[in-house]
PDB file of C-alpha atoms in Angstrom:
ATOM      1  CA  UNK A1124     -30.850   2.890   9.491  1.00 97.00           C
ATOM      2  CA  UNK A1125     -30.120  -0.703   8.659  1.00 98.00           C
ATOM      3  CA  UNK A1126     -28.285  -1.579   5.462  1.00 98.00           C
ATOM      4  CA  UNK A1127     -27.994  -5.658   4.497  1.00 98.00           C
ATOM      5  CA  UNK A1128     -25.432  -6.839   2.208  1.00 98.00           C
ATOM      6  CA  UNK A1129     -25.765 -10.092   0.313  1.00 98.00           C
ATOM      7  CA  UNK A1130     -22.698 -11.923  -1.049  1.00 97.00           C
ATOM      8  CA  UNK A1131     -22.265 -13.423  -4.001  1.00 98.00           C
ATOM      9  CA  UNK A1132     -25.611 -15.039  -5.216  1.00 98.00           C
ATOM     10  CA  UNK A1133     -24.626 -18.036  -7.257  1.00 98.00           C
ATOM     11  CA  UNK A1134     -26.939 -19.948  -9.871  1.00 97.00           C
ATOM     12  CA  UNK A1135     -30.098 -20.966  -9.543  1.00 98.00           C
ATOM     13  CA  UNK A1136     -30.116 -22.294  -5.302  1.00 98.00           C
ATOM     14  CA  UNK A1137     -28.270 -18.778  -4.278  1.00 98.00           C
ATOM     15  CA  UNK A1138     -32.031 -17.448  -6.546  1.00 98.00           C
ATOM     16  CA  UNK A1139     -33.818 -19.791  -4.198  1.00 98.00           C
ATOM     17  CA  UNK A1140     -32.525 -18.607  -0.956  1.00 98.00           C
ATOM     18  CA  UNK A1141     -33.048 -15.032  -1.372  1.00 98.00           C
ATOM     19  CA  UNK A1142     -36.693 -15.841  -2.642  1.00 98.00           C
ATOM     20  CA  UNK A1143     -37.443 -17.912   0.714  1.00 98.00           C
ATOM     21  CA  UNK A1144     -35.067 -16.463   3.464  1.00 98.00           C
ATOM     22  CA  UNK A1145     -34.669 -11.948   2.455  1.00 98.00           C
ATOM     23  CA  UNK A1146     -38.518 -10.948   3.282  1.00 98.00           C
ATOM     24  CA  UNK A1147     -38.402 -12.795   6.837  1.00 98.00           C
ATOM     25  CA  UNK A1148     -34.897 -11.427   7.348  1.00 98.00           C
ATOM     26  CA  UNK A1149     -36.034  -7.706   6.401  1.00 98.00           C
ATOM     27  CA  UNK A1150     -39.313  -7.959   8.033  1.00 98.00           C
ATOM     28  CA  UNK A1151     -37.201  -9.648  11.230  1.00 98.00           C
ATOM     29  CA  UNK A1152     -34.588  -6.930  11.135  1.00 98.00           C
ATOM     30  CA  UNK A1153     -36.257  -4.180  10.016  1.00 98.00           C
ATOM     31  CA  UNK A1154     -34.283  -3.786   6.891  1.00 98.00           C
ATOM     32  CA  UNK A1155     -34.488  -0.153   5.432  1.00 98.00           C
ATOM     33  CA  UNK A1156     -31.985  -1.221   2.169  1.00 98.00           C
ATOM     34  CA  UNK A1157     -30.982  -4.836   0.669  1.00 98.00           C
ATOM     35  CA  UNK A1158     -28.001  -4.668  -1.726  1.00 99.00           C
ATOM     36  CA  UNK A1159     -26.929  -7.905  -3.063  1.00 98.00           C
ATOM     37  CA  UNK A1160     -23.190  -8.968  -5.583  1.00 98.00           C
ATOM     38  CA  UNK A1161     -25.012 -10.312  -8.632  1.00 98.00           C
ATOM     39  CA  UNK A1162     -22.177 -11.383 -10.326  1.00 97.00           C
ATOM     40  CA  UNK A1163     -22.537 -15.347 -10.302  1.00 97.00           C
ATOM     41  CA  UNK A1164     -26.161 -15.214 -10.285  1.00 98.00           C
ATOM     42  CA  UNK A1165     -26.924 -16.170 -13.682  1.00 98.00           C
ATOM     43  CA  UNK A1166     -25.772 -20.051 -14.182  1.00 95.00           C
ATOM     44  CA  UNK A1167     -22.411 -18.719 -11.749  1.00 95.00           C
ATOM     45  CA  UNK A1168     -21.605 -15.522 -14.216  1.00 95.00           C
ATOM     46  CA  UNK A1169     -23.228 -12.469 -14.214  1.00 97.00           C
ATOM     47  CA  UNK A1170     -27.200 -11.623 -14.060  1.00 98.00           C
ATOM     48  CA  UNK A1171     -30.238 -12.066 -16.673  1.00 98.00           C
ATOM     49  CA  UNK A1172     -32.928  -9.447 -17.288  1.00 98.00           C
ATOM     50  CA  UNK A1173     -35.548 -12.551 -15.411  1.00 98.00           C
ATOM     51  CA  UNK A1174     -33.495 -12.684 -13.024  1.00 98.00           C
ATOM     52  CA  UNK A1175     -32.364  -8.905 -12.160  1.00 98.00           C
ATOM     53  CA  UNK A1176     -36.487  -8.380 -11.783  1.00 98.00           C
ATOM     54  CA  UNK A1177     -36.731 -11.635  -9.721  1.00 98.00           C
ATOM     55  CA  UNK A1178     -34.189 -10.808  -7.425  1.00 98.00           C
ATOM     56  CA  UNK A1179     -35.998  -7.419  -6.862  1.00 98.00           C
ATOM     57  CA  UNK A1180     -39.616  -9.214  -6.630  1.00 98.00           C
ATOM     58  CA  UNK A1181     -37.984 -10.750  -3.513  1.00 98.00           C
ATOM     59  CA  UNK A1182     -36.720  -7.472  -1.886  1.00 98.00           C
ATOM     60  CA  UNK A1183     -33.022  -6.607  -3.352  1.00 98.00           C
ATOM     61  CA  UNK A1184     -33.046  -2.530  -3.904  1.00 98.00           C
ATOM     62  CA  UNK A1185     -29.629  -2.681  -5.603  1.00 98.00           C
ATOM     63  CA  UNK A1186     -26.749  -4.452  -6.993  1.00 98.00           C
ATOM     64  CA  UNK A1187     -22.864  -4.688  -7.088  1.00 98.00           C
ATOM     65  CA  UNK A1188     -20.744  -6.902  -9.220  1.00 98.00           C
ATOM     66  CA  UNK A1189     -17.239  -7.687  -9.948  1.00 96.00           C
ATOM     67  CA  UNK A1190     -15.083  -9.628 -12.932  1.00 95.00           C
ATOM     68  CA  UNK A1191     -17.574 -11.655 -13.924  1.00 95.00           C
ATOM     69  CA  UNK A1192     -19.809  -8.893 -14.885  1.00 97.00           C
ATOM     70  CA  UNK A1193     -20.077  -9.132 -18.378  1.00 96.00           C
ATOM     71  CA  UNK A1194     -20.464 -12.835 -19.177  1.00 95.00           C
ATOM     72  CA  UNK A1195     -23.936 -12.256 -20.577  1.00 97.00           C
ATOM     73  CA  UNK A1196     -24.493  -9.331 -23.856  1.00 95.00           C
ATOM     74  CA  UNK A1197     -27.741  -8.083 -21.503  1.00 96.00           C
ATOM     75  CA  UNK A1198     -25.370  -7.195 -18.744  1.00 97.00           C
ATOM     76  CA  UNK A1199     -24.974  -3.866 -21.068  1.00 96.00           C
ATOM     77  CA  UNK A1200     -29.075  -2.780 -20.257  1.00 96.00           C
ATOM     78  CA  UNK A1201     -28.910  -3.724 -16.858  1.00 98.00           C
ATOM     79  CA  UNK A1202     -26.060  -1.134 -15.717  1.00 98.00           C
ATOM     80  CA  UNK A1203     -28.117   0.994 -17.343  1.00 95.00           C
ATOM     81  CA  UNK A1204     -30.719   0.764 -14.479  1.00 97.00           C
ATOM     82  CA  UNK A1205     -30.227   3.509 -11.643  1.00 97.00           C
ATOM     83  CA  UNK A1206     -30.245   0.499  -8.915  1.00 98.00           C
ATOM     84  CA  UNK A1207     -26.898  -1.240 -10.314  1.00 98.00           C
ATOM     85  CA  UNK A1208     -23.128  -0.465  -9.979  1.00 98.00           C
ATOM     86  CA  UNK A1209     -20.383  -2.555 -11.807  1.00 98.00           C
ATOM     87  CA  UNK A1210     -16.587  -1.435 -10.879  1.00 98.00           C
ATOM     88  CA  UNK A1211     -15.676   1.603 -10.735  1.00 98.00           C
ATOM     89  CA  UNK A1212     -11.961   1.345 -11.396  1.00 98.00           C
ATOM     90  CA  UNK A1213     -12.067   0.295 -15.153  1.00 97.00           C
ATOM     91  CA  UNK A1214      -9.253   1.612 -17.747  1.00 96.00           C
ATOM     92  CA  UNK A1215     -10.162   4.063 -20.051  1.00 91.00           C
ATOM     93  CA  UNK A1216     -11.584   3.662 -23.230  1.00 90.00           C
ATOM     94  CA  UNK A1217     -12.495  -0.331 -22.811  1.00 94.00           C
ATOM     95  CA  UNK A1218     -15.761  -2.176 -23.754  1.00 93.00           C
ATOM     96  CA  UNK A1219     -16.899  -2.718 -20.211  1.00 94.00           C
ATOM     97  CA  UNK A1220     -16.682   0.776 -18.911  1.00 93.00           C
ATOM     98  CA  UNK A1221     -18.983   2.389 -21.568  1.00 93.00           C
ATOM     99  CA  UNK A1222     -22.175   1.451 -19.693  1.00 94.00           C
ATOM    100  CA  UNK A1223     -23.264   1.730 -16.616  1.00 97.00           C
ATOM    101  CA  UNK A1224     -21.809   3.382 -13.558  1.00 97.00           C
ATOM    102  CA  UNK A1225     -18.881   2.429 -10.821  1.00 98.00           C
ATOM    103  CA  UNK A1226     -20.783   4.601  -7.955  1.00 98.00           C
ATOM    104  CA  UNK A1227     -24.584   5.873  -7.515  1.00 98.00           C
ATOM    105  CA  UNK A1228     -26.310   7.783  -5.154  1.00 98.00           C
ATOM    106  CA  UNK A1229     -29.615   7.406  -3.878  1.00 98.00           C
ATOM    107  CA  UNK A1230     -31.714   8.669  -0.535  1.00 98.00           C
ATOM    108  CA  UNK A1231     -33.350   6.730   1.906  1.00 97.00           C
ATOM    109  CA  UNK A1232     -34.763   8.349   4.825  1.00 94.00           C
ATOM    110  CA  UNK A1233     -33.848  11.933   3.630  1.00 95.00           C
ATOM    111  CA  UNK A1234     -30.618  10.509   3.732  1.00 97.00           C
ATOM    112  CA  UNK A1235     -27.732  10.716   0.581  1.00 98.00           C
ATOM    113  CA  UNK A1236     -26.458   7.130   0.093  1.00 98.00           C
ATOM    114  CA  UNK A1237     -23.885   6.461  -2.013  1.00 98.00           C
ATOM    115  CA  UNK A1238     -22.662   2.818  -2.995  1.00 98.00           C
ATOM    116  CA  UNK A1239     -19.345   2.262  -5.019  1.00 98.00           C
ATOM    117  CA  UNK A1240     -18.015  -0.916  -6.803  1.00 98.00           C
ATOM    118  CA  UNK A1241     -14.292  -1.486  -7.244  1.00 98.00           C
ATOM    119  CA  UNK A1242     -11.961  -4.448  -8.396  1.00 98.00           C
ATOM    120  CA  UNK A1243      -9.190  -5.631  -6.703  1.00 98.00           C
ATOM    121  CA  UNK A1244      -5.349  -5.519  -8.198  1.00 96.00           C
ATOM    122  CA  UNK A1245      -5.513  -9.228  -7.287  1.00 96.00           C
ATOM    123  CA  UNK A1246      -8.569 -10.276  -9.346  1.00 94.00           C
ATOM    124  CA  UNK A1247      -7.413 -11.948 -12.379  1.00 87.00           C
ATOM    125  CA  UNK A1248     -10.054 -11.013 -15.038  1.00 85.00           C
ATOM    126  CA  UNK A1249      -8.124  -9.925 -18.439  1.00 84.00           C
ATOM    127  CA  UNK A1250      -6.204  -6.769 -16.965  1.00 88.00           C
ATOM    128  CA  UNK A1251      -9.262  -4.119 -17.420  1.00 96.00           C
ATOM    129  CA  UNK A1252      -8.801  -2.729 -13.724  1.00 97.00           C
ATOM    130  CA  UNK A1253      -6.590   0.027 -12.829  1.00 97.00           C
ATOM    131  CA  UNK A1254      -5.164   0.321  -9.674  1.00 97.00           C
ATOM    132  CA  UNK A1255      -8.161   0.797  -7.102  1.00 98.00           C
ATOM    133  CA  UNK A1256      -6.202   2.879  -4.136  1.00 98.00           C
ATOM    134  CA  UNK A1257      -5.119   6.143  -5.803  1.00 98.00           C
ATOM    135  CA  UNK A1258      -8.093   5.991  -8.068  1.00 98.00           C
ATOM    136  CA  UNK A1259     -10.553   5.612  -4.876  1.00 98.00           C
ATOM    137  CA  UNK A1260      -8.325   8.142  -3.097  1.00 98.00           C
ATOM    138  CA  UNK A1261      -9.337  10.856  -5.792  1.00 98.00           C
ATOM    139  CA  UNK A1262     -12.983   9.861  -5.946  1.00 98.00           C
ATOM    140  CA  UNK A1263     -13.310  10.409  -2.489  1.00 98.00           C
ATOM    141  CA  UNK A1264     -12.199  13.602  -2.577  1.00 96.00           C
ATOM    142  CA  UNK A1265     -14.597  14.598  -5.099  1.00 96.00           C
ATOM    143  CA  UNK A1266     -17.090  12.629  -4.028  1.00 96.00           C
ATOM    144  CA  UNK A1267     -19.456  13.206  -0.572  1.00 93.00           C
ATOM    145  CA  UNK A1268     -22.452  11.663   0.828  1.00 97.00           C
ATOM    146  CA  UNK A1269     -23.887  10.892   4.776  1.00 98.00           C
ATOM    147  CA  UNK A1270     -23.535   7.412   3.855  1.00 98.00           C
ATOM    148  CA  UNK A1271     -21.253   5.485   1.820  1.00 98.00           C
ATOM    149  CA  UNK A1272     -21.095   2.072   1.377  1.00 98.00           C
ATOM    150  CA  UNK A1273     -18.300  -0.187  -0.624  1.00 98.00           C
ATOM    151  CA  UNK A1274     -18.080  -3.467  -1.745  1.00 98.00           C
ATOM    152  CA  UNK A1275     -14.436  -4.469  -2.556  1.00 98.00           C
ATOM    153  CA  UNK A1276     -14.271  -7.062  -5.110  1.00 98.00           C
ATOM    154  CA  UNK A1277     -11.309  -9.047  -4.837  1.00 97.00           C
ATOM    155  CA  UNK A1278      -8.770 -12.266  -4.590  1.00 96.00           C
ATOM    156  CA  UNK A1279      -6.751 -12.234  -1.383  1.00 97.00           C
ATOM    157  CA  UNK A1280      -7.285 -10.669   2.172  1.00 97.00           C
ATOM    158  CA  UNK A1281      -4.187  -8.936   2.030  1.00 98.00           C
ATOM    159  CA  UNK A1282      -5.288  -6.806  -0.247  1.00 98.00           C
ATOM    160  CA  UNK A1283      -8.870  -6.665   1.308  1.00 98.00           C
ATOM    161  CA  UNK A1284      -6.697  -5.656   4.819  1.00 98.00           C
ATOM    162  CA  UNK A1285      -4.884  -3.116   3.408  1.00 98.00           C
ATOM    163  CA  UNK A1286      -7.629  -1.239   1.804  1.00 98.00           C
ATOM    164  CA  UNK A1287      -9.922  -1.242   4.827  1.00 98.00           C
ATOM    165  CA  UNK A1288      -6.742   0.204   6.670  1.00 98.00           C
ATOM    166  CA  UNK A1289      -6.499   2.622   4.184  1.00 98.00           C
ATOM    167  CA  UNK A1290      -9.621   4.228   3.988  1.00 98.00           C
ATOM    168  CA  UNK A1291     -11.097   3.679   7.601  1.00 98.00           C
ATOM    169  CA  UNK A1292     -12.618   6.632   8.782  1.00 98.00           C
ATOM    170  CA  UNK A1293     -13.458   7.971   4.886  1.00 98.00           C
ATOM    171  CA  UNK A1294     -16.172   5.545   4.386  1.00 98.00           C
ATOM    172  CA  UNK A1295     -18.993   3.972   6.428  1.00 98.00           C
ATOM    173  CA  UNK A1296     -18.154   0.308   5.702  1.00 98.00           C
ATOM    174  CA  UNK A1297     -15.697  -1.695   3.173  1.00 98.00           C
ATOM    175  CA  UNK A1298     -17.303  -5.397   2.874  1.00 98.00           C
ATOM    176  CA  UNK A1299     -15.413  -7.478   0.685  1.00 98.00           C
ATOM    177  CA  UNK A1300     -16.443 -10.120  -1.258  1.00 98.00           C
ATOM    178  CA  UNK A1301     -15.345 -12.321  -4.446  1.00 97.00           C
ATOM    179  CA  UNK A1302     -13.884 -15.315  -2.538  1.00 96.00           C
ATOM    180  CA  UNK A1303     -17.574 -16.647  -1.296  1.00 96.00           C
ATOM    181  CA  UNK A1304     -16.233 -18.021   2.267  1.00 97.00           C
ATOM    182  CA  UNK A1305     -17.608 -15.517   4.918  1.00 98.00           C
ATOM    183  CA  UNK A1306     -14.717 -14.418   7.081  1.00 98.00           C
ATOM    184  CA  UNK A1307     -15.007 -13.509  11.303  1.00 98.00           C
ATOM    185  CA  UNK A1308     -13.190 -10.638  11.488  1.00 98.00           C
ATOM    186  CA  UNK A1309     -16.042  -8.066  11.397  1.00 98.00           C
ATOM    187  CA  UNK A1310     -15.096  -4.994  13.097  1.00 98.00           C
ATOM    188  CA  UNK A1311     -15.566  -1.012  13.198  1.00 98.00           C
ATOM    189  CA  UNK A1312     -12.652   1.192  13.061  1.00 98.00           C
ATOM    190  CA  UNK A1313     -12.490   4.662  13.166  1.00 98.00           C
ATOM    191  CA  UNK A1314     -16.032   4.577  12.360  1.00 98.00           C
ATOM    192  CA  UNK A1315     -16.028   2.262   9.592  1.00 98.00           C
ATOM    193  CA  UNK A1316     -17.397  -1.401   9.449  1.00 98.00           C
ATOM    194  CA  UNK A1317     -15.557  -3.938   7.939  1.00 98.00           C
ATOM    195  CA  UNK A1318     -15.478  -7.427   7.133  1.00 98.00           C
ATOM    196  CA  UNK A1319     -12.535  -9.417   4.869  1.00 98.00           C
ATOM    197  CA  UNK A1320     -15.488 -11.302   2.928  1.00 98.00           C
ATOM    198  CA  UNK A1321     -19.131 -11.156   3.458  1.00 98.00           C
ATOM    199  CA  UNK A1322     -19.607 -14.750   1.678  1.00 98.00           C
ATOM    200  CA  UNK A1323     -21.915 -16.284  -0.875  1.00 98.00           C
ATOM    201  CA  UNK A1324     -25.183 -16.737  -0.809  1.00 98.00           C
ATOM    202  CA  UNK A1325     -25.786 -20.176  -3.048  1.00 98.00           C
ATOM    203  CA  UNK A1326     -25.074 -24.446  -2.649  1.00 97.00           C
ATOM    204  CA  UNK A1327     -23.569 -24.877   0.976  1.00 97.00           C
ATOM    205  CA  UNK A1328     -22.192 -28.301  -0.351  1.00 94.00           C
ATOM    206  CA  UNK A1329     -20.329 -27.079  -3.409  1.00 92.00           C
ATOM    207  CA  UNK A1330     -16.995 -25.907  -3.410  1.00 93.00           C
ATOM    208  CA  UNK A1331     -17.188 -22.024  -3.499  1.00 92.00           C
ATOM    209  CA  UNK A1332     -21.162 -22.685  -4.822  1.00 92.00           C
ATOM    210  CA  UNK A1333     -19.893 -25.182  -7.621  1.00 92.00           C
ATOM    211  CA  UNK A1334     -20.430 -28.243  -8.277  1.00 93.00           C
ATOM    212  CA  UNK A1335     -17.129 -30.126  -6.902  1.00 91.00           C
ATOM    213  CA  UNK A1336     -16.610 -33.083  -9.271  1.00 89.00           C
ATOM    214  CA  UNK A1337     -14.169 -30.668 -12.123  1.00 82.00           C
ATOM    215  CA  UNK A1338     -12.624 -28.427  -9.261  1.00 90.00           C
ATOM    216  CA  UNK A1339     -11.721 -31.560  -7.544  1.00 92.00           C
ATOM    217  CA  UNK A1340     -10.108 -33.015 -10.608  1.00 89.00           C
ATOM    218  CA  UNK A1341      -7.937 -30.644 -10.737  1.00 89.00           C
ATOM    219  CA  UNK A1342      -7.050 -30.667  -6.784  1.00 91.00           C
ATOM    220  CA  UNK A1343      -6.052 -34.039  -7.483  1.00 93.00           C
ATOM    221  CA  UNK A1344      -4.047 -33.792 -10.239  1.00 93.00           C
ATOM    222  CA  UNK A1345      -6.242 -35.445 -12.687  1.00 92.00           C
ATOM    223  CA  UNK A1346      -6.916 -31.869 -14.691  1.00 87.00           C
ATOM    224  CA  UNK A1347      -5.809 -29.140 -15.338  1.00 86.00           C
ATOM    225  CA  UNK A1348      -8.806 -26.455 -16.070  1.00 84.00           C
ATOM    226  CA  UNK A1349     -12.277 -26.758 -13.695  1.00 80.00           C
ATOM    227  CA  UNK A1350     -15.552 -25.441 -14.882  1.00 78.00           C
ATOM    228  CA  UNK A1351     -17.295 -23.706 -12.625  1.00 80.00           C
ATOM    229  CA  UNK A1352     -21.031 -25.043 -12.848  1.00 89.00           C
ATOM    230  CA  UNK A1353     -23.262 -23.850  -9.442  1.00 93.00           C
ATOM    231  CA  UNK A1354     -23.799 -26.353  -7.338  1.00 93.00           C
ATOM    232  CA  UNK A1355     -27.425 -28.004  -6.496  1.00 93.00           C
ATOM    233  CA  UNK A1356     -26.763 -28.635  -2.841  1.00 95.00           C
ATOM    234  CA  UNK A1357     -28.919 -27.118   0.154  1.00 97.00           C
ATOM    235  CA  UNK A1358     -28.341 -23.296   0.310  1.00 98.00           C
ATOM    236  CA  UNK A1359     -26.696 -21.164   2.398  1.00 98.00           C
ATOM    237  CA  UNK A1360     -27.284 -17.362   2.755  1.00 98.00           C
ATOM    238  CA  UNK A1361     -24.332 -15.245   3.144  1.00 98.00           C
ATOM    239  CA  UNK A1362     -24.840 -11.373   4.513  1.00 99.00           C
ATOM    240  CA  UNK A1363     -23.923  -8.910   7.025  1.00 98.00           C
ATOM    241  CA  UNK A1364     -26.429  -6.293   8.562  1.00 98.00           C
ATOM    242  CA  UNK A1365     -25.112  -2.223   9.627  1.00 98.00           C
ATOM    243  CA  UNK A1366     -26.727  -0.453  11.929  1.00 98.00           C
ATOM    244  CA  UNK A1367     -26.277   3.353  10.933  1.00 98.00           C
ATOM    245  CA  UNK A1368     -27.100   5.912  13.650  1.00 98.00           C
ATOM    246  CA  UNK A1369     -29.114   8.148  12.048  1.00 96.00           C
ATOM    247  CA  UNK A1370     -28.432  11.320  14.197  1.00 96.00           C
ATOM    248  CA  UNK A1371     -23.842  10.948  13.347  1.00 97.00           C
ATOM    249  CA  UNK A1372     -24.165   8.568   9.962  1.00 97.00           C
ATOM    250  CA  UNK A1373     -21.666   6.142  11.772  1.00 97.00           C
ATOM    251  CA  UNK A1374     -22.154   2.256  12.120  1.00 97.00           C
ATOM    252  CA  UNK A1375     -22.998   1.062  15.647  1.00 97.00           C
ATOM    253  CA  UNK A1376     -22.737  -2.476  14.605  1.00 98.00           C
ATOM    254  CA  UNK A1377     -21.935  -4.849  11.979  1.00 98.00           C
ATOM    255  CA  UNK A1378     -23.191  -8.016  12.111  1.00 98.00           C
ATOM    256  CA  UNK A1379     -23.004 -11.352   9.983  1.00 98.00           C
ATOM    257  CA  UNK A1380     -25.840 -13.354   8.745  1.00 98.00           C
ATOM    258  CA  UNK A1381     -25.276 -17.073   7.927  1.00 98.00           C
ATOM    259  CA  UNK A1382     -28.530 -19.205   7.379  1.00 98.00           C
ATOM    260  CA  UNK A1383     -28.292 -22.772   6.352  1.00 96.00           C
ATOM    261  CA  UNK A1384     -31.282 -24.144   4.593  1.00 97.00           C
ATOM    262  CA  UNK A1385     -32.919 -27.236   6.917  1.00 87.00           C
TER     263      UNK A1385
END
């Protein structure tokens, strides 16, 4: 089986690259599931109703998010869909965690998939996480399935690092992303594929897939906030590809995907 990842699609040019560069890449690769972070896909925070069915139009089966989930009030009926996760590791009793779900299972090829969401310690996004390494620790105890994929939403690579190190050989792969530069340390490790940062799939000129002119204000001293408006440079599409052997359920391979648009 072959599972593709798509970082972070941001604004309107990450849109365009998945519309012209997923169906050669799944029809190339022989994709059996496309999961893509929709977090910045709407004008760089969170996803539209248009543009949750576009993204599928062009071949995504499901989505992940992270702390920029709930930007938009129509976030709410999209978790409701049994194709999207949004972090599992939410306190109790908050706005955000009364819809949707933090892990779903599905079945592909008579297989039982499941695909989990969690936020980082690191990720600054108004305190609404709990800590994500006992809480995971539990879940997975609870919690089986041949195949399980997570995507690890958070700030620094420590972090990333140390929960790859902790739940290697629990899991099939931990791919992080959040910090939209596509790291080269993809690896397997007792069994479970890994990469820091899986990247972002949006404008290859921009700073992190914004426009530079605010964030480089404040690089230079000349501001203090930036605004982080998606940049309308040439894309770039950000992914990495596992290879599942279907007879054990372990990765074979993981490998990274980084298209520039000509």
């Amino acid at each position: 089986m072959k599972i593709l990842l798509i970082g972070d699609i941001f604004g309107k040019v990450g849109r365009r690259a998945i519309k012209e560069e997923l169906s050669k890449l799944i029809e190339k690769e022989k994709i059996d599931c496309v999961i893509a972070n929709a977090e910045n896909t709407t004008h760089g925070r969170s996803l539209s109703l248009n543009h949750y069915h576009d993204l599928m139009k062009y071949g995504i089966n499901y989505f992940t998010f992270g702390n920029h989930t709930w930007h938009l009030p129509e976030i709410k009926d999209i978790l409701t869909k049994n194709n999207t996760v949004r972090p599992l590791n939410l306190k109790p009793n908050i706005d955000e965690g009364k819809h949707g779900h933090g892990s779903i299972e599905f079945k592909i090829n008579n297989k039982l998939i499941r695909l989990t969401n969690l936020l980082g310690s690191t990720v600054q996004c108004h305190d609404i996480q709990v800590n994500p390494f006992p809480l995971f620790n539990r879940f997975l105890n609870e919690h089986k399935a041949d195949i399980h994929i997570v995507d690890f939403h958070t700030e620094t690579t420590s972090e990333k690092n140390a929960f790859f190190l902790t739940f290697a050989g629990r899991v099939t792969a931990i791919l992080g992303t959040h910090t939209h530069v596509q790291t080269a340390d993809e690896k397997i490790y007792k069994n479970t594929a890994y990469i820091t940062d899986v990247g972002m799939t949006g404008g290859s000129l921009g700073v992190i897939g914004a426009e530079p002119e605010t964030i480089l204000k404040v690089f230079m001293g000349e501001a203090e906030r930036f605004k982080l408006s998606p940049s309308h440079s040439k894309y770039q599409f950000n992914a990495v590809l596992i290879s599942i052997n279907d007879n054990t359920n372990v990765a074979d391979s993981i490998k990274r995907i980084y298209i520039y648009e000509k």
